């Protein structure tokens, strides 16, 4: 909280005057040229009637827009004047409270003459200060630290000390109220759950947390800043989407301990994005929660309709996708993104995927720990006992999330509550979604920076990598990082070579990789043009994959199955991940680079359908055994080269000669001529 707040009501009123002047100027600018329009038909004739009607529509639209803009300025001016009046009123009340500060010492029993209350502030359309809605009475000082709740309710801070039942020592317990062990209940928003499902602090007041992302979209839901919402798990991420105990997207809050290994001494249990430890310490709002709250306010600004609620799940999904698009490399050809929110009785889960491979994520991003992916839940994706997923190779990532929502919703009693995509959402899919909020063609937004690591975020390995991979990274010492990165690239390249012949489109890129790896193994400097050649070949490979993806537009929900017989697209994805491993060797090796390399390596070798051909088994050549010649009369062929020896016209001795050539008999005519 700032130590000093210096506001001048005169400045606020001056700004209000400026807004009113702008409103007047805007209305004047938006006025229609009625005289000129009235004279237009007579001047140009009936042949210009289409132009005349178009001009009337244009000036009418301009007038409507100007009127709306002027109303906005007038509303702002009104709010500024009301703020100035309230500021002066609160200043006077504060001074009166200071003057009454010694009354309690002089009159401890409450007797004596009490000072008259100050005049109430001018009405601004809200509840009067002494009204029955929880406002301050006329004979009590105004609290200087009342904070507004995001839902519009004022929340007064808790007293310093409270009884076990949640009542301050100088406050009587209301009739019929039962003291609840576990913390104070005063000051909670109306309708907040204070039973066993909610957690409340034992002493003092918890800091205010923006709960825009943690509220339920149901009508009776409320925000409880001091604890988890009713039905939410104890490990709910602070300020973010409350994780669901029965939902795969349930993450752990940012205070669950060290989740990212930044040194070689980090234990394996603290190197992943999924930990079972409960949050400890004082919860603090996360950048993602703040971005969601800001986006929610912006979404409500154009209408400002009382009682009209913004769809929070759609705001959550859109905010995450916008930040991801701003942080991701936009040069990846054909890469599309989608984000969905699934909500059930216990809370919500956020899922993200792409249309490349099994939801491949590019390097350089740090996503909130509440985020999950459908591809880490293989037990739900397999069909008919087969490994893998029936949706790999689908061109529309939004369709993948919808299919996953149908498969998971039946098990978790959850349903899809929001869907956004970086590409267009198929109209047929949107029609089948019904009333589920959705939005396509979402663009990037730089309000939330996901390119920097923070305690509440994790990289792609921490969120979507296996526990074995996390333990492997934690066991690598700092001085072993460069060598391990090279080993991973060579291992993936060799295993791809043994898995079978590469696709025709990948022949060139495999040759470029081999040249680079040979130079790296020799400890020499790779020429810079070779890296450019590898990138160009990888881009060509990515462009070749576009026509191989499956368009699910004409397939009904729940019937989408991609044939695994054609593995060419999957092989091309493997080649691209191997290219990524080699390109990671270009820069200076770091531990983050090792984590990215392990993730890319797992995308190949841990794929359910990746099969490495066994190495060819060969026996050692023992040479020919020369058998001694025997005198049994065995005939052996002479050791001569092709053709008979010089000077010999017949077969060699001992060989059986063929019959002599027989000339055909002459005909009678030939004999007579002879």
Short mmCIF file of C-alpha atoms in Angstrom, two decimals, residues 157-386:
data_model
loop_
_atom_site.label_atom_id
_atom_site.label_comp_id
_atom_site.label_asym_id
_atom_site.label_seq_id
_atom_site.Cartn_x
_atom_site.Cartn_y
_atom_site.Cartn_z
CA UNK A 157 -10.68 -6.07 6.83
CA UNK A 158 -10.85 -8.42 9.80
CA UNK A 159 -9.94 -7.24 13.30
CA UNK A 160 -6.45 -7.95 14.56
CA UNK A 161 -7.63 -10.58 17.07
CA UNK A 162 -10.71 -12.74 16.94
CA UNK A 163 -12.36 -15.30 19.12
CA UNK A 164 -12.31 -18.94 18.01
CA UNK A 165 -15.80 -18.46 16.73
CA UNK A 166 -14.73 -15.67 14.40
CA UNK A 167 -16.12 -12.72 16.44
CA UNK A 168 -14.07 -9.85 17.72
CA UNK A 169 -13.84 -9.45 21.53
CA UNK A 170 -15.95 -6.29 21.49
CA UNK A 171 -18.64 -7.71 19.21
CA UNK A 172 -21.54 -9.80 20.53
CA UNK A 173 -22.36 -13.05 18.85
CA UNK A 174 -25.54 -12.71 16.85
CA UNK A 175 -28.57 -14.63 18.01
CA UNK A 176 -28.68 -18.06 16.48
CA UNK A 177 -25.09 -17.88 15.32
CA UNK A 178 -22.85 -20.83 16.14
CA UNK A 179 -19.15 -20.12 16.53
CA UNK A 180 -17.26 -21.95 13.80
CA UNK A 181 -13.79 -23.22 14.70
CA UNK A 182 -11.21 -22.58 12.06
CA UNK A 183 -11.17 -18.84 11.60
CA UNK A 184 -13.17 -15.67 11.32
CA UNK A 185 -16.30 -15.44 9.32
CA UNK A 186 -16.89 -11.72 9.53
CA UNK A 187 -16.04 -9.71 6.48
CA UNK A 188 -16.62 -12.58 4.06
CA UNK A 189 -18.68 -11.75 0.97
CA UNK A 190 -22.35 -12.43 1.20
CA UNK A 191 -23.14 -16.01 0.38
CA UNK A 192 -19.60 -17.24 0.86
CA UNK A 193 -19.29 -20.81 2.01
CA UNK A 194 -17.87 -20.98 5.53
CA UNK A 195 -18.51 -24.64 6.16
CA UNK A 196 -16.17 -27.59 5.90
CA UNK A 197 -15.64 -27.06 2.21
CA UNK A 198 -14.07 -23.63 2.68
CA UNK A 199 -10.79 -22.80 4.32
CA UNK A 200 -10.45 -19.69 6.45
CA UNK A 201 -7.39 -18.31 8.19
CA UNK A 202 -7.10 -18.62 11.93
CA UNK A 203 -5.91 -15.11 12.72
CA UNK A 204 -6.02 -11.79 10.99
CA UNK A 205 -7.21 -11.11 7.49
CA UNK A 206 -5.72 -12.70 4.40
CA UNK A 207 -4.51 -10.41 1.64
CA UNK A 208 -6.95 -9.67 -1.11
CA UNK A 209 -6.58 -12.02 -4.07
CA UNK A 210 -8.15 -11.38 -7.48
CA UNK A 211 -10.53 -14.29 -7.81
CA UNK A 212 -11.73 -13.60 -11.34
CA UNK A 213 -10.28 -16.84 -12.58
CA UNK A 214 -11.40 -18.92 -9.61
CA UNK A 215 -15.12 -18.19 -9.56
CA UNK A 216 -17.75 -20.51 -10.82
CA UNK A 217 -20.07 -19.46 -13.60
CA UNK A 218 -23.13 -20.72 -11.73
CA UNK A 219 -25.58 -18.24 -10.36
CA UNK A 220 -24.88 -18.85 -6.71
CA UNK A 221 -21.11 -18.80 -6.84
CA UNK A 222 -19.13 -16.27 -4.81
CA UNK A 223 -15.52 -15.37 -4.33
CA UNK A 224 -13.83 -16.26 -1.06
CA UNK A 225 -10.43 -14.57 -1.01
CA UNK A 226 -9.43 -16.15 2.31
CA UNK A 227 -9.81 -19.75 1.24
CA UNK A 228 -10.61 -22.18 -1.51
CA UNK A 229 -14.10 -22.17 -3.03
CA UNK A 230 -16.57 -24.74 -1.93
CA UNK A 231 -15.69 -28.09 -3.39
CA UNK A 232 -12.24 -27.04 -4.53
CA UNK A 233 -9.23 -29.04 -3.53
CA UNK A 234 -6.76 -27.85 -0.92
CA UNK A 235 -4.12 -27.40 -3.56
CA UNK A 236 -5.98 -24.83 -5.59
CA UNK A 237 -3.62 -22.53 -7.46
CA UNK A 238 -3.80 -19.08 -6.01
CA UNK A 239 -5.57 -16.59 -8.19
CA UNK A 240 -5.87 -19.03 -11.08
CA UNK A 241 -8.36 -21.62 -12.12
CA UNK A 242 -9.16 -23.86 -9.15
CA UNK A 243 -7.87 -27.32 -9.95
CA UNK A 244 -10.22 -30.24 -9.92
CA UNK A 245 -9.36 -33.27 -7.85
CA UNK A 246 -11.03 -35.51 -10.41
CA UNK A 247 -9.91 -33.56 -13.46
CA UNK A 248 -6.63 -34.12 -15.31
CA UNK A 249 -6.03 -30.41 -15.57
CA UNK A 250 -5.66 -30.09 -11.82
CA UNK A 251 -2.35 -28.44 -11.22
CA UNK A 252 -0.58 -27.28 -8.11
CA UNK A 253 -0.17 -23.72 -7.00
CA UNK A 254 3.04 -21.80 -7.43
CA UNK A 255 3.93 -22.18 -3.77
CA UNK A 256 4.17 -25.94 -3.85
CA UNK A 257 7.95 -25.93 -3.66
CA UNK A 258 10.73 -25.94 -6.21
CA UNK A 259 9.24 -27.17 -9.45
CA UNK A 260 12.03 -26.42 -11.87
CA UNK A 261 15.58 -27.62 -11.58
CA UNK A 262 17.93 -24.70 -12.08
CA UNK A 263 20.87 -26.51 -10.53
CA UNK A 264 22.26 -30.00 -10.68
CA UNK A 265 21.58 -30.55 -6.97
CA UNK A 266 17.79 -30.26 -7.18
CA UNK A 267 16.06 -33.47 -6.05
CA UNK A 268 14.16 -35.39 -8.72
CA UNK A 269 10.84 -34.81 -6.94
CA UNK A 270 11.22 -31.06 -7.42
CA UNK A 271 12.04 -30.97 -11.09
CA UNK A 272 8.63 -31.49 -12.61
CA UNK A 273 5.54 -29.48 -13.18
CA UNK A 274 3.28 -31.80 -11.19
CA UNK A 275 3.86 -32.15 -7.46
CA UNK A 276 1.65 -33.51 -4.74
CA UNK A 277 2.83 -31.06 -2.10
CA UNK A 278 0.26 -28.69 -0.67
CA UNK A 279 0.75 -24.94 -0.98
CA UNK A 280 2.39 -23.33 2.01
CA UNK A 281 2.79 -19.76 3.09
CA UNK A 282 0.66 -16.74 2.32
CA UNK A 283 -1.02 -17.05 -1.10
CA UNK A 284 -0.22 -14.28 -3.54
CA UNK A 285 -1.95 -13.42 -6.81
CA UNK A 286 -0.21 -14.84 -9.86
CA UNK A 287 0.48 -12.89 -13.07
CA UNK A 288 -1.92 -15.17 -14.93
CA UNK A 289 -4.72 -14.46 -12.45
CA UNK A 290 -4.04 -10.73 -12.71
CA UNK A 291 -4.13 -10.93 -16.51
CA UNK A 292 -7.43 -12.81 -16.39
CA UNK A 293 -8.94 -10.24 -14.03
CA UNK A 294 -7.75 -7.42 -16.29
CA UNK A 295 -9.16 -9.16 -19.36
CA UNK A 296 -12.47 -9.65 -17.58
CA UNK A 297 -12.67 -5.94 -16.79
CA UNK A 298 -11.88 -5.05 -20.39
CA UNK A 299 -14.52 -7.44 -21.67
CA UNK A 300 -17.15 -5.78 -19.46
CA UNK A 301 -16.22 -2.22 -20.42
CA UNK A 302 -18.18 -1.77 -23.68
CA UNK A 303 -21.57 -2.71 -22.18
CA UNK A 304 -21.43 -1.92 -18.45
CA UNK A 305 -24.83 -3.58 -18.08
CA UNK A 306 -25.84 -4.08 -14.47
CA UNK A 307 -26.16 -7.78 -13.69
CA UNK A 308 -24.61 -8.83 -17.01
CA UNK A 309 -21.76 -11.24 -16.30
CA UNK A 310 -18.82 -11.89 -18.58
CA UNK A 311 -18.18 -15.55 -19.32
CA UNK A 312 -15.13 -16.13 -17.14
CA UNK A 313 -14.13 -19.47 -18.66
CA UNK A 314 -14.01 -17.91 -22.11
CA UNK A 315 -11.91 -15.07 -20.72
CA UNK A 316 -9.52 -17.57 -19.11
CA UNK A 317 -9.08 -19.57 -22.31
CA UNK A 318 -8.70 -16.48 -24.50
CA UNK A 319 -6.20 -14.82 -22.15
CA UNK A 320 -4.00 -17.91 -22.08
CA UNK A 321 -4.11 -18.41 -25.85
CA UNK A 322 -3.32 -14.75 -26.53
CA UNK A 323 -0.29 -14.90 -24.25
CA UNK A 324 0.87 -18.16 -25.82
CA UNK A 325 0.62 -16.75 -29.34
CA UNK A 326 2.64 -13.73 -28.24
CA UNK A 327 5.36 -15.90 -26.73
CA UNK A 328 5.48 -18.69 -29.32
CA UNK A 329 7.51 -18.62 -32.51
CA UNK A 330 5.10 -17.49 -35.22
CA UNK A 331 7.39 -18.71 -38.01
CA UNK A 332 6.40 -22.37 -37.56
CA UNK A 333 4.54 -23.27 -40.73
CA UNK A 334 1.04 -24.67 -40.30
CA UNK A 335 1.03 -24.65 -36.49
CA UNK A 336 -2.40 -24.02 -34.94
CA UNK A 337 -3.33 -23.71 -31.27
CA UNK A 338 -6.45 -24.29 -29.20
CA UNK A 339 -7.33 -23.89 -25.52
CA UNK A 340 -10.36 -25.25 -23.70
CA UNK A 341 -11.81 -25.07 -20.21
CA UNK A 342 -13.69 -27.96 -18.66
CA UNK A 343 -15.77 -27.34 -15.58
CA UNK A 344 -17.36 -29.77 -13.16
CA UNK A 345 -18.78 -29.73 -9.65
CA UNK A 346 -15.30 -29.43 -8.12
CA UNK A 347 -13.85 -26.70 -10.33
CA UNK A 348 -12.24 -26.22 -13.71
CA UNK A 349 -9.33 -27.50 -15.77
CA UNK A 350 -7.49 -25.75 -18.60
CA UNK A 351 -6.15 -27.72 -21.57
CA UNK A 352 -3.96 -26.66 -24.47
CA UNK A 353 -2.84 -28.45 -27.62
CA UNK A 354 -1.49 -27.93 -31.13
CA UNK A 355 -2.08 -29.74 -34.40
CA UNK A 356 1.48 -31.09 -34.67
CA UNK A 357 2.26 -34.53 -33.35
CA UNK A 358 0.88 -35.24 -29.92
CA UNK A 359 0.29 -31.63 -28.93
CA UNK A 360 3.92 -30.55 -29.42
CA UNK A 361 4.85 -27.31 -27.65
CA UNK A 362 7.69 -25.09 -28.92
CA UNK A 363 10.57 -24.11 -26.68
CA UNK A 364 10.87 -20.75 -24.96
CA UNK A 365 7.47 -20.68 -23.22
CA UNK A 366 6.61 -21.00 -19.54
CA UNK A 367 2.95 -21.83 -19.04
CA UNK A 368 0.93 -21.55 -15.81
CA UNK A 369 1.06 -24.70 -13.74
CA UNK A 370 -2.72 -25.07 -13.90
CA UNK A 371 -2.48 -25.93 -17.62
CA UNK A 372 -2.57 -29.52 -18.85
CA UNK A 373 -2.75 -31.29 -22.21
CA UNK A 374 -4.96 -34.13 -23.45
CA UNK A 375 -1.91 -36.02 -24.65
CA UNK A 376 -0.57 -36.75 -21.17
CA UNK A 377 -3.61 -38.91 -20.42
CA UNK A 378 -2.93 -41.91 -22.63
CA UNK A 379 -5.30 -44.13 -20.69
CA UNK A 380 -8.17 -42.05 -22.08
CA UNK A 381 -6.87 -41.68 -25.63
CA UNK A 382 -6.26 -45.34 -26.52
CA UNK A 383 -9.01 -47.19 -28.36
CA UNK A 384 -9.62 -50.92 -28.65
CA UNK A 385 -6.55 -51.66 -26.57
CA UNK A 386 -4.24 -49.90 -29.02
#
